[in-house]
CSV table of C-alpha atoms and ligand atoms in Angstrom, one decimal:
chain,number,residue,atom,x,y,z
A,769,MET,CA,-42.6,126.3,11.7
A,770,LYS,CA,-45.7,128.4,11.0
A,771,VAL,CA,-49.4,127.8,11.6
A,772,PHE,CA,-52.1,128.9,9.2
A,773,LYS,CA,-55.8,128.7,10.0
A,774,PHE,CA,-58.5,128.8,7.3
A,775,GLY,CA,-62.1,129.2,8.5
A,776,GLY,CA,-65.3,128.0,6.8
A,777,ALA,CA,-65.7,131.1,4.6
A,778,SER,CA,-62.2,130.6,3.1
A,779,VAL,CA,-63.0,127.1,1.9
A,780,LYS,CA,-66.7,127.4,1.0
A,781,ASP,CA,-66.4,126.3,-2.6
A,782,ALA,CA,-63.9,125.1,-5.2
A,783,ILE,CA,-62.7,128.6,-6.1
A,784,SER,CA,-62.0,129.3,-2.4
A,785,VAL,CA,-60.1,126.0,-2.0
A,786,LYS,CA,-58.0,126.9,-5.1
A,787,ASN,CA,-57.3,130.2,-3.5
A,788,VAL,CA,-56.0,128.5,-0.4
A,789,ALA,CA,-53.6,126.5,-2.6
A,790,ASP,CA,-52.5,129.8,-4.1
A,791,ILE,CA,-51.9,131.3,-0.7
A,792,LEU,CA,-49.9,128.3,0.4
A,793,SER,CA,-47.7,128.5,-2.7
A,794,LYS,CA,-46.7,132.1,-1.8
A,795,PHE,CA,-45.0,130.9,1.4
A,796,ASN,CA,-42.1,128.7,2.2
A,797,GLN,CA,-43.8,125.4,2.9
A,798,ASN,CA,-41.2,123.9,5.2
A,799,ASN,CA,-43.0,122.7,8.3
A,800,LEU,CA,-46.3,124.4,7.7
A,801,ILE,CA,-49.2,123.4,9.9
A,802,VAL,CA,-52.6,124.2,8.3
A,803,VAL,CA,-55.7,124.1,10.4
A,804,VAL,CA,-59.0,124.0,8.6
A,805,SER,CA,-62.7,124.4,9.6
A,806,ALA,CA,-65.7,122.8,8.1
A,807,MET,CA,-66.6,124.2,4.6
A,808,GLY,CA,-69.0,127.2,4.5
A,809,LYS,CA,-72.0,126.7,6.8
A,810,THR,CA,-71.5,122.9,7.2
A,811,THR,CA,-71.4,123.1,11.0
A,812,ASN,CA,-74.8,124.7,11.1
A,813,ALA,CA,-76.1,122.1,8.6
A,814,LEU,CA,-74.7,119.3,10.8
A,815,GLU,CA,-76.5,120.9,13.8
A,816,GLU,CA,-79.7,120.2,11.9
A,817,VAL,CA,-78.6,116.6,11.4
A,818,VAL,CA,-78.2,116.3,15.2
A,819,ALA,CA,-81.7,117.8,15.7
A,820,ALA,CA,-83.2,115.4,13.2
A,821,HIS,CA,-81.4,112.5,14.8
A,822,PHE,CA,-83.0,113.4,18.1
A,823,SER,CA,-86.4,114.1,16.6
A,824,GLY,CA,-86.4,110.5,15.2
A,825,ASP,CA,-87.5,111.8,11.8
A,826,LYS,CA,-85.5,109.5,9.6
A,827,ALA,CA,-86.6,111.0,6.3
A,828,LEU,CA,-85.5,114.4,7.4
A,829,LEU,CA,-82.3,113.0,8.7
A,830,HIS,CA,-81.4,111.3,5.4
A,831,ARG,CA,-82.4,114.4,3.4
A,832,ASN,CA,-80.1,116.6,5.6
A,833,ILE,CA,-77.1,114.2,5.3
A,834,SER,CA,-77.6,113.8,1.5
A,835,LYS,CA,-77.7,117.6,1.1
A,836,ILE,CA,-74.3,117.9,3.0
A,837,ASN,CA,-72.8,115.1,0.9
A,838,ALA,CA,-74.0,116.7,-2.4
A,839,TYR,CA,-72.5,120.1,-1.4
A,840,HIS,CA,-69.1,118.5,-0.8
A,841,GLN,CA,-69.3,116.3,-3.9
A,842,GLU,CA,-69.9,119.4,-6.0
A,843,ILE,CA,-66.8,121.0,-4.6
A,844,VAL,CA,-64.8,117.9,-5.4
A,845,ALA,CA,-66.2,117.7,-8.9
A,846,ASP,CA,-65.2,121.4,-9.5
A,847,LEU,CA,-61.8,120.9,-8.0
A,848,PHE,CA,-60.9,118.0,-10.1
A,849,ASP,CA,-62.7,119.2,-13.2
A,850,GLY,CA,-64.7,116.0,-13.3
A,851,ARG,CA,-61.5,113.9,-13.4
A,852,LYS,CA,-61.8,110.6,-11.6
A,853,ASN,CA,-60.5,110.7,-8.0
A,854,GLU,CA,-60.7,108.6,-4.9
A,855,ILE,CA,-62.0,111.3,-2.6
A,856,SER,CA,-65.5,111.3,-4.1
A,857,ASN,CA,-65.9,107.6,-3.1
A,858,GLU,CA,-64.4,108.3,0.3
A,859,LEU,CA,-66.9,111.0,0.9
A,860,THR,CA,-69.7,108.7,0.1
A,861,GLU,CA,-68.3,106.2,2.5
A,862,ILE,CA,-67.9,108.8,5.2
A,863,PHE,CA,-71.5,110.0,4.9
A,864,ASP,CA,-72.8,106.4,4.8
A,865,ARG,CA,-70.9,106.0,8.1
A,866,LEU,CA,-72.7,109.0,9.4
A,867,LYS,CA,-76.1,107.6,8.3
A,868,ARG,CA,-75.3,104.3,10.0
A,869,HIS,CA,-74.3,106.1,13.2
A,870,CYS,CA,-77.7,107.8,13.1
A,871,GLU,CA,-79.5,104.4,12.5
A,872,LYS,CA,-78.9,103.6,16.1
A,873,PRO,CA,-81.2,105.4,18.5
A,874,ALA,CA,-79.7,108.6,19.9
A,875,SER,CA,-78.0,108.3,23.3
A,876,ASP,CA,-79.5,110.2,26.2
A,877,ASN,CA,-76.7,112.6,26.1
A,878,TYR,CA,-77.4,115.3,23.5
A,879,HIS,CA,-74.1,117.0,23.9
A,880,PHE,CA,-72.1,113.8,23.5
A,881,GLU,CA,-74.1,113.0,20.3
A,882,TYR,CA,-73.6,116.5,19.1
A,883,ASP,CA,-69.8,116.2,19.1
A,884,GLN,CA,-69.8,112.8,17.4
A,885,ILE,CA,-71.9,114.1,14.5
A,886,ILE,CA,-70.7,117.7,14.2
A,887,SER,CA,-67.1,116.6,13.8
A,888,PHE,CA,-67.8,115.2,10.3
A,889,GLY,CA,-67.7,118.7,8.9
A,890,GLU,CA,-64.0,119.2,9.7
A,891,ILE,CA,-63.1,115.6,8.7
A,892,VAL,CA,-64.5,116.0,5.2
A,893,SER,CA,-63.2,119.5,4.6
A,894,THR,CA,-59.6,118.4,5.5
A,895,LYS,CA,-59.9,115.2,3.4
A,896,ILE,CA,-61.0,117.2,0.3
A,897,ILE,CA,-58.3,119.8,0.7
A,898,THR,CA,-55.6,117.3,1.3
A,899,ALA,CA,-56.7,115.4,-1.8
A,900,TYR,CA,-56.6,118.6,-3.9
A,901,LEU,CA,-53.3,119.7,-2.5
A,902,GLU,CA,-51.8,116.3,-3.2
A,903,ASP,CA,-53.2,116.5,-6.7
A,904,GLN,CA,-51.4,119.9,-7.1
A,905,ASN,CA,-48.1,118.3,-5.9
A,906,PHE,CA,-47.9,119.7,-2.5
A,907,LYS,CA,-46.3,117.4,0.0
A,908,VAL,CA,-49.1,117.3,2.4
A,909,ASP,CA,-50.0,114.9,5.3
A,910,TRP,CA,-53.5,114.6,6.8
A,911,ILE,CA,-53.3,114.6,10.6
A,912,ASP,CA,-56.3,113.5,12.7
A,913,ALA,CA,-56.9,116.1,15.4
A,914,ARG,CA,-59.2,113.5,17.1
A,915,LYS,CA,-56.0,111.5,17.9
A,916,VAL,CA,-53.7,114.3,19.0
A,917,ILE,CA,-55.7,117.0,20.8
A,918,ARG,CA,-56.7,115.5,24.2
A,919,THR,CA,-59.4,117.1,26.2
A,920,ASP,CA,-61.6,116.1,29.2
A,921,SER,CA,-65.1,114.7,28.5
A,922,ARG,CA,-66.9,118.0,28.7
A,923,TRP,CA,-68.8,117.7,25.4
A,924,ARG,CA,-69.0,120.8,23.2
A,925,GLU,CA,-66.6,122.7,25.5
A,926,GLY,CA,-63.7,120.3,25.9
A,927,ARG,CA,-60.9,121.5,28.1
A,928,VAL,CA,-57.4,120.8,26.8
A,929,ASP,CA,-55.2,118.3,28.6
A,930,TRP,CA,-51.9,120.1,27.7
A,931,ASP,CA,-49.5,117.4,28.9
A,932,THR,CA,-51.0,114.6,26.9
A,933,SER,CA,-51.7,116.8,23.9
A,934,THR,CA,-48.1,118.0,23.8
A,935,LYS,CA,-46.8,114.4,23.6
A,936,LEU,CA,-49.4,113.3,21.0
A,937,VAL,CA,-49.1,116.5,18.8
A,938,LYS,CA,-45.2,116.5,18.9
A,939,ASN,CA,-45.1,112.9,18.0
A,940,ALA,CA,-47.5,113.1,15.1
A,941,LEU,CA,-46.2,116.3,13.6
A,942,ASN,CA,-42.5,115.5,14.0
A,943,THR,CA,-43.1,112.1,12.4
A,944,SER,CA,-44.9,113.7,9.5
A,945,PHE,CA,-42.3,116.4,8.8
A,946,GLU,CA,-39.4,113.9,9.2
A,947,SER,CA,-41.0,111.7,6.6
A,948,GLY,CA,-40.5,114.5,4.0
A,949,LYS,CA,-44.0,116.0,4.1
A,950,THR,CA,-43.9,119.8,4.3
A,951,ILE,CA,-47.5,120.7,5.1
A,952,ALA,CA,-49.5,119.0,7.9
A,953,ILE,CA,-53.2,119.7,7.5
A,954,THR,CA,-55.5,119.1,10.4
A,955,GLN,CA,-59.0,119.9,11.6
A,956,GLY,CA,-59.8,122.8,13.8
A,957,PHE,CA,-62.2,122.5,16.7
A,958,LEU,CA,-61.8,118.7,17.3
A,959,GLY,CA,-60.3,116.7,20.0
A,960,HIS,CA,-60.8,113.4,21.8
A,961,ASP,CA,-61.3,112.4,25.4
A,962,GLU,CA,-59.4,109.7,27.3
A,963,ALA,CA,-61.8,107.0,26.1
A,964,GLY,CA,-61.2,108.0,22.5
A,965,PHE,CA,-64.6,109.7,21.9
A,966,THR,CA,-64.6,112.9,19.8
A,967,THR,CA,-64.9,116.2,21.6
A,968,THR,CA,-65.1,119.7,20.3
A,969,LEU,CA,-63.7,123.0,21.7
A,970,GLY,CA,-66.8,125.2,21.4
A,971,ARG,CA,-68.2,126.9,18.3
A,972,GLU,CA,-65.7,128.8,16.3
A,973,GLY,CA,-63.0,126.9,18.1
A,974,SER,CA,-60.6,126.4,15.2
A,975,ASP,CA,-58.7,129.5,16.0
A,976,PHE,CA,-58.0,128.0,19.4
A,977,THR,CA,-56.7,124.8,17.7
A,978,ALA,CA,-54.2,126.9,15.7
A,979,ALA,CA,-53.0,128.5,19.0
A,980,ILE,CA,-52.8,125.1,20.8
A,981,LEU,CA,-50.6,123.7,18.0
A,982,ALA,CA,-48.5,126.8,17.8
A,983,PHE,CA,-47.9,126.7,21.5
A,984,ILE,CA,-47.0,123.0,21.6
A,985,MET,CA,-44.7,123.2,18.5
A,986,ASP,CA,-43.1,126.6,19.4
A,987,ALA,CA,-44.2,128.0,16.1
A,988,GLU,CA,-42.7,131.2,14.8
A,989,ASP,CA,-46.1,132.7,14.2
A,990,VAL,CA,-49.8,132.0,13.5
A,991,THR,CA,-51.8,133.5,10.6
A,992,ILE,CA,-55.6,133.4,10.7
A,993,TRP,CA,-56.9,134.0,7.1
A,994,LYS,CA,-60.3,135.9,7.2
A,995,ASP,CA,-62.8,137.6,4.9
A,996,VAL,CA,-61.9,140.9,6.6
A,997,PRO,CA,-58.7,142.8,6.0
A,998,GLY,CA,-57.5,142.2,9.7
A,999,MET,CA,-58.6,143.3,13.1
A,1000,LEU,CA,-60.9,146.3,12.6
A,1001,ASN,CA,-61.9,148.9,15.2
A,1002,ALA,CA,-65.5,147.9,14.7
A,1003,ASP,CA,-67.6,145.3,13.0
A,1004,PRO,CA,-68.1,146.4,9.4
A,1005,LYS,CA,-71.6,144.8,9.5
A,1006,TYR,CA,-72.8,147.5,11.9
A,1007,PHE,CA,-70.3,150.3,11.3
A,1008,GLU,CA,-69.2,152.5,8.5
A,1009,ASN,CA,-65.7,153.8,8.1
A,1010,THR,CA,-63.9,151.1,10.1
A,1011,VAL,CA,-60.2,151.4,10.7
A,1012,LEU,CA,-57.7,148.6,10.5
A,1013,LEU,CA,-55.7,148.1,13.8
A,1014,GLU,CA,-52.4,147.3,12.3
A,1015,LYS,CA,-50.6,146.4,15.5
A,1016,ILE,CA,-52.1,145.6,18.9
A,1017,SER,CA,-50.8,143.9,22.0
A,1018,PHE,CA,-51.9,140.5,23.3
A,1019,ARG,CA,-53.3,142.2,26.3
A,1020,GLU,CA,-55.5,144.5,24.2
A,1021,ALA,CA,-56.6,141.6,22.0
A,1022,ILE,CA,-57.7,139.7,25.1
A,1023,GLU,CA,-59.7,142.7,26.3
A,1024,LEU,CA,-61.3,143.2,22.9
A,1025,ALA,CA,-62.2,139.5,22.6
A,1026,TYR,CA,-63.5,139.4,26.2
A,1027,PHE,CA,-65.8,142.3,25.5
A,1028,GLY,CA,-67.2,140.5,22.4
A,1029,ALA,CA,-65.0,141.4,19.4
A,1030,SER,CA,-65.8,138.4,17.2
A,1031,VAL,CA,-62.8,138.4,14.8
A,1032,ILE,CA,-60.9,135.8,16.9
A,1033,HIS,CA,-62.0,133.2,19.3
A,1034,PRO,CA,-61.4,134.5,22.9
A,1035,LYS,CA,-59.3,131.5,24.0
A,1036,THR,CA,-56.8,131.9,21.1
A,1037,ILE,CA,-54.6,134.7,22.6
A,1038,GLN,CA,-53.6,133.2,26.0
A,1039,PRO,CA,-51.4,130.4,24.7
A,1040,LEU,CA,-49.8,132.7,22.1
A,1041,LYS,CA,-49.1,135.3,24.7
A,1042,ARG,CA,-47.5,132.8,27.0
A,1043,LYS,CA,-44.9,132.0,24.3
A,1044,SER,CA,-44.8,135.5,22.6
A,1045,ILE,CA,-45.9,133.9,19.3
A,1046,PRO,CA,-47.3,136.7,17.1
A,1047,LEU,CA,-50.7,136.3,15.6
A,1048,TYR,CA,-51.4,137.7,12.1
A,1049,ILE,CA,-54.9,138.3,10.9
A,1050,LYS,CA,-55.0,138.6,7.1
A,1051,SER,CA,-57.4,138.7,4.3
A,1052,PHE,CA,-57.7,135.6,2.1
A,1053,ILE,CA,-59.1,137.8,-0.6
A,1054,HIS,CA,-56.1,140.2,-0.6
A,1055,PRO,CA,-53.4,137.9,0.8
A,1056,ASP,CA,-50.6,140.3,-0.1
A,1057,GLU,CA,-51.9,143.1,2.2
A,1058,LYS,CA,-50.4,143.5,5.6
A,1059,GLY,CA,-53.4,142.8,7.8
A,1060,SER,CA,-53.1,143.1,11.6
A,1061,VAL,CA,-50.5,141.6,14.0
A,1062,ILE,CA,-51.2,140.9,17.6
A,1063,GLN,CA,-47.9,140.8,19.5
A,1064,GLU,CA,-46.3,141.8,22.8
A,1065,SER,CA,-45.8,145.6,22.4
A,1066,SER,CA,-48.6,147.8,23.6
A,1067,GLN,CA,-47.1,150.9,21.9
A,1068,TYR,CA,-50.0,151.3,19.4
A,1069,ASP,CA,-52.9,150.2,21.5
A,1070,ASP,CA,-54.5,153.4,22.4
A,1071,HIS,CA,-54.2,155.2,19.0
A,1072,ILE,CA,-57.7,154.3,17.7
A,1073,PRO,CA,-60.9,153.9,19.7
A,1074,SER,CA,-62.5,150.5,19.1
A,1075,PHE,CA,-66.2,149.7,19.3
A,1076,ILE,CA,-67.8,146.5,20.2
A,1077,PHE,CA,-71.6,146.0,20.0
A,1078,LYS,CA,-73.5,143.2,21.6
A,1079,LEU,CA,-77.1,143.2,20.4
A,1080,ASP,CA,-80.2,141.7,21.9
A,1081,GLN,CA,-79.3,142.2,25.5
A,1082,ILE,CA,-81.5,142.0,28.6
A,1083,LEU,CA,-80.8,144.1,31.6
A,1084,ILE,CA,-82.2,142.4,34.7
A,1085,SER,CA,-82.3,143.9,38.2
A,1086,LEU,CA,-83.0,142.1,41.4
A,1087,THR,CA,-84.2,144.0,44.6
A,1088,PRO,CA,-84.8,142.0,47.8
A,1089,LYS,CA,-88.5,142.3,48.6
A,1090,ASP,CA,-87.7,143.4,52.2
A,1091,PHE,CA,-85.4,146.1,50.8
A,1092,SER,CA,-82.5,144.6,52.7
A,1093,PHE,CA,-79.0,145.4,51.4
A,1094,ILE,CA,-77.4,143.4,48.6
A,1095,VAL,CA,-74.6,141.5,50.3
A,1096,GLU,CA,-72.3,138.6,49.6
A,1097,GLU,CA,-75.0,136.1,50.5
A,1098,ASN,CA,-77.3,137.4,47.8
A,1099,LEU,CA,-74.6,137.6,45.2
A,1100,GLU,CA,-73.5,134.0,46.0
A,1101,LYS,CA,-77.0,132.8,45.2
A,1102,ILE,CA,-77.3,134.9,42.0
A,1103,PHE,CA,-73.8,133.9,40.7
A,1104,GLY,CA,-74.4,130.3,41.7
A,1105,TYR,CA,-77.6,130.2,39.6
A,1106,LEU,CA,-76.0,131.8,36.6
A,1107,ASN,CA,-73.0,129.6,36.8
A,1108,GLN,CA,-75.1,126.5,36.9
A,1109,GLU,CA,-77.2,127.6,33.9
A,1110,SER,CA,-74.0,128.6,32.0
A,1111,ILE,CA,-75.2,132.1,31.6
A,1112,ARG,CA,-72.5,134.7,31.1
A,1113,ILE,CA,-72.8,138.1,32.6
A,1114,ASN,CA,-71.8,140.8,30.1
A,1115,LEU,CA,-71.9,143.7,32.5
A,1116,MET,CA,-73.0,144.1,36.2
A,1117,GLN,CA,-73.6,146.8,38.8
A,1118,ASN,CA,-75.0,147.0,42.2
A,1119,SER,CA,-76.4,149.6,44.5
A,1120,ALA,CA,-77.4,149.4,48.1
A,1121,VAL,CA,-80.6,147.4,47.5
A,1122,SER,CA,-80.4,146.1,43.9
A,1123,PHE,CA,-78.1,144.1,41.7
A,1124,SER,CA,-78.3,144.6,37.9
A,1125,PHE,CA,-76.7,142.6,35.1
A,1126,CYS,CA,-76.8,142.4,31.4
A,1127,VAL,CA,-76.9,139.1,29.5
A,1128,ASP,CA,-77.5,137.8,25.9
A,1129,ALA,CA,-81.3,137.3,25.6
A,1130,SER,CA,-80.7,134.0,23.8
A,1131,LYS,CA,-78.8,132.6,26.8
A,1132,ILE,CA,-81.4,133.0,29.6
A,1133,ASP,CA,-84.8,131.4,30.3
A,1134,LEU,CA,-86.6,134.3,31.9
A,1135,GLU,CA,-89.5,132.3,33.2
A,1136,LYS,CA,-87.2,129.9,35.0
A,1137,PHE,CA,-85.2,132.8,36.3
A,1138,LYS,CA,-88.3,134.5,37.7
A,1139,ALA,CA,-89.6,131.3,39.2
A,1140,PHE,CA,-86.2,130.8,41.0
A,1141,PHE,CA,-85.9,134.4,42.4
A,1142,GLY,CA,-89.4,135.7,42.3
A,1143,ASP,CA,-90.3,134.7,45.9
A,1144,ASP,CA,-87.5,136.8,47.5
A,1145,TYR,CA,-86.8,139.4,45.0
A,1146,LEU,CA,-88.5,142.0,42.8
A,1147,VAL,CA,-87.3,141.0,39.4
A,1148,LYS,CA,-87.4,143.8,36.7
A,1149,TYR,CA,-86.0,143.7,33.3
A,1150,ASN,CA,-85.6,145.6,30.0
A,1151,GLU,CA,-85.3,143.7,26.7
A,1152,LYS,CA,-84.0,144.5,23.2
A,1153,LEU,CA,-81.0,146.5,24.4
A,1154,GLU,CA,-77.5,147.0,23.1
A,1155,LEU,CA,-74.4,146.8,25.0
A,1156,VAL,CA,-71.7,149.1,23.6
A,1157,THR,CA,-68.1,148.9,24.7
A,1158,ILE,CA,-65.6,151.6,23.6
A,1159,ARG,CA,-61.9,151.0,24.2
A,1160,HIS,CA,-59.8,154.1,24.3
A,1161,TYR,CA,-62.9,156.3,24.3
A,1162,ASP,CA,-63.2,160.1,24.3
A,1163,GLU,CA,-66.4,162.1,24.7
A,1164,PRO,CA,-67.0,162.7,20.9
A,1165,THR,CA,-67.0,158.9,20.3
A,1166,ILE,CA,-69.4,158.3,23.1
A,1167,LYS,CA,-71.7,160.9,21.8
A,1168,ARG,CA,-71.5,159.4,18.3
A,1169,VAL,CA,-72.9,156.0,19.5
A,1170,THR,CA,-75.4,157.3,22.0
A,1171,ILE,CA,-77.0,160.1,20.1
A,1172,ASN,CA,-80.8,159.9,20.3
A,1173,LYS,CA,-80.5,156.8,22.5
A,1174,GLU,CA,-81.5,156.2,26.1
A,1175,ILE,CA,-78.5,155.2,28.3
A,1176,LEU,CA,-79.8,152.7,30.9
A,1177,LEU,CA,-76.5,152.0,32.5
A,1178,GLU,CA,-73.0,153.3,32.1
A,1179,GLN,CA,-69.5,152.3,33.4
A,1180,LYS,CA,-66.2,153.9,32.7
A,1181,SER,CA,-62.7,153.0,33.6
A,1182,GLN,CA,-59.6,154.7,32.3
A,1183,GLN,CA,-59.5,152.9,29.0
A,1184,THR,CA,-63.0,151.5,28.6
A,1185,ALA,CA,-66.5,153.0,28.5
A,1186,ARG,CA,-69.4,150.6,28.5
A,1187,MET,CA,-73.1,151.5,28.0
A,1188,VAL,CA,-76.3,149.7,27.9
A,1189,ILE,CA,-78.5,151.6,25.5
A,1190,GLY,CA,-82.1,151.2,24.4
B,1859,LIG,N1,-66.7,124.6,12.2
B,1859,LIG,C1,-66.8,125.1,13.6
B,1859,LIG,C2,-67.8,126.1,13.7
B,1859,LIG,O1,-68.3,126.6,12.8
B,1859,LIG,C3,-65.5,125.5,14.2
B,1859,LIG,C4,-64.9,126.7,13.5
B,1859,LIG,O2,-65.3,127.1,12.4
B,1859,LIG,O3,-64.0,127.4,14.1
B,1859,LIG,O4,-68.1,126.5,14.8
B,1860,MG,MG1,-66.9,127.5,11.1
């Protein structure tokens, strides 16, 4: 049993969906689990539907939904070369259902509504791909992730209930494969809570779904098909001359994902590591190339320095106004606030009388922060900074990224150098 995951970019139009079918046909399709995201930028488009729903602007809401429907209908028309097919009517019904859902006034809970609406993206993508694969004579079964992945009711960040999910997933997939189907296709990112409401696993959570299913089904391996050749030592958007990391360990991948490498969702590795299930990252554009594999052995980890850039950072420092020492009591208050506001610290450091930390500018409300701490602390901050992490660094690589830049804060351990630069 293998698990494949195809993200939004790999199914963004009819040509891409045909390419997915080509990739599937290259592999032994016995007991293949295929996890798919919403097509192209549909999740972002659905976020606008959620916003319109809450704004009460019905005209905008209908326009947004119609645009998403039209986008998918065009893909269907291209896939079936204009031939008649059921799926086109089914899509219309699904989007009518979404419109009806939005006829009712939005509930008070934005995050709950978000999950109910955002999930339509994965539902329609998997419906279309299933219809196309059936048309191409693949023996494919559509599995509803909203019935098999059980989470708690934490909307937009559902936490997996492994025991219940294990029972539900095994039952659904075994039934499907025993009935003679060879490919089970399901939605990434979606789940359901105990009451049956749809939940999601956090943006870009489809990779995690692939890992959950692989863990539960004891898959042989997982392949994430991407628009990059594999795991690179830096983001090609910001870096020239990137190098492919052909083999890295689970531990290394966890570190890279933690520091902000965006190629895989950070939660993906843990379940795979626990069962030593290798994770391949391959290009859907060049599917015959080797790509990267993340596995147990750490033999190759330190051969190539890796760079991770986090942009638009704020470095905040707090100094007690009475210049008393920073002790556990202060830290408790600071961490308590950040935890409550779901603000993640990217880097921190303290001296005798100050505590400094770096966060994504988009995640913090500075005015609120200053109002909360301003009475007792001197609050200083620097904006528009970059946080650079270099794994397996040496001095020349540090020089390369900091040349002509001001280093505001620097931390080094044996394997990792991290710098906040302006
Ligand atoms: N479609 C979801 C998103 O864009 C989940 C995913 O792509 O992994 O966040
Ligand atoms: Mg996506």
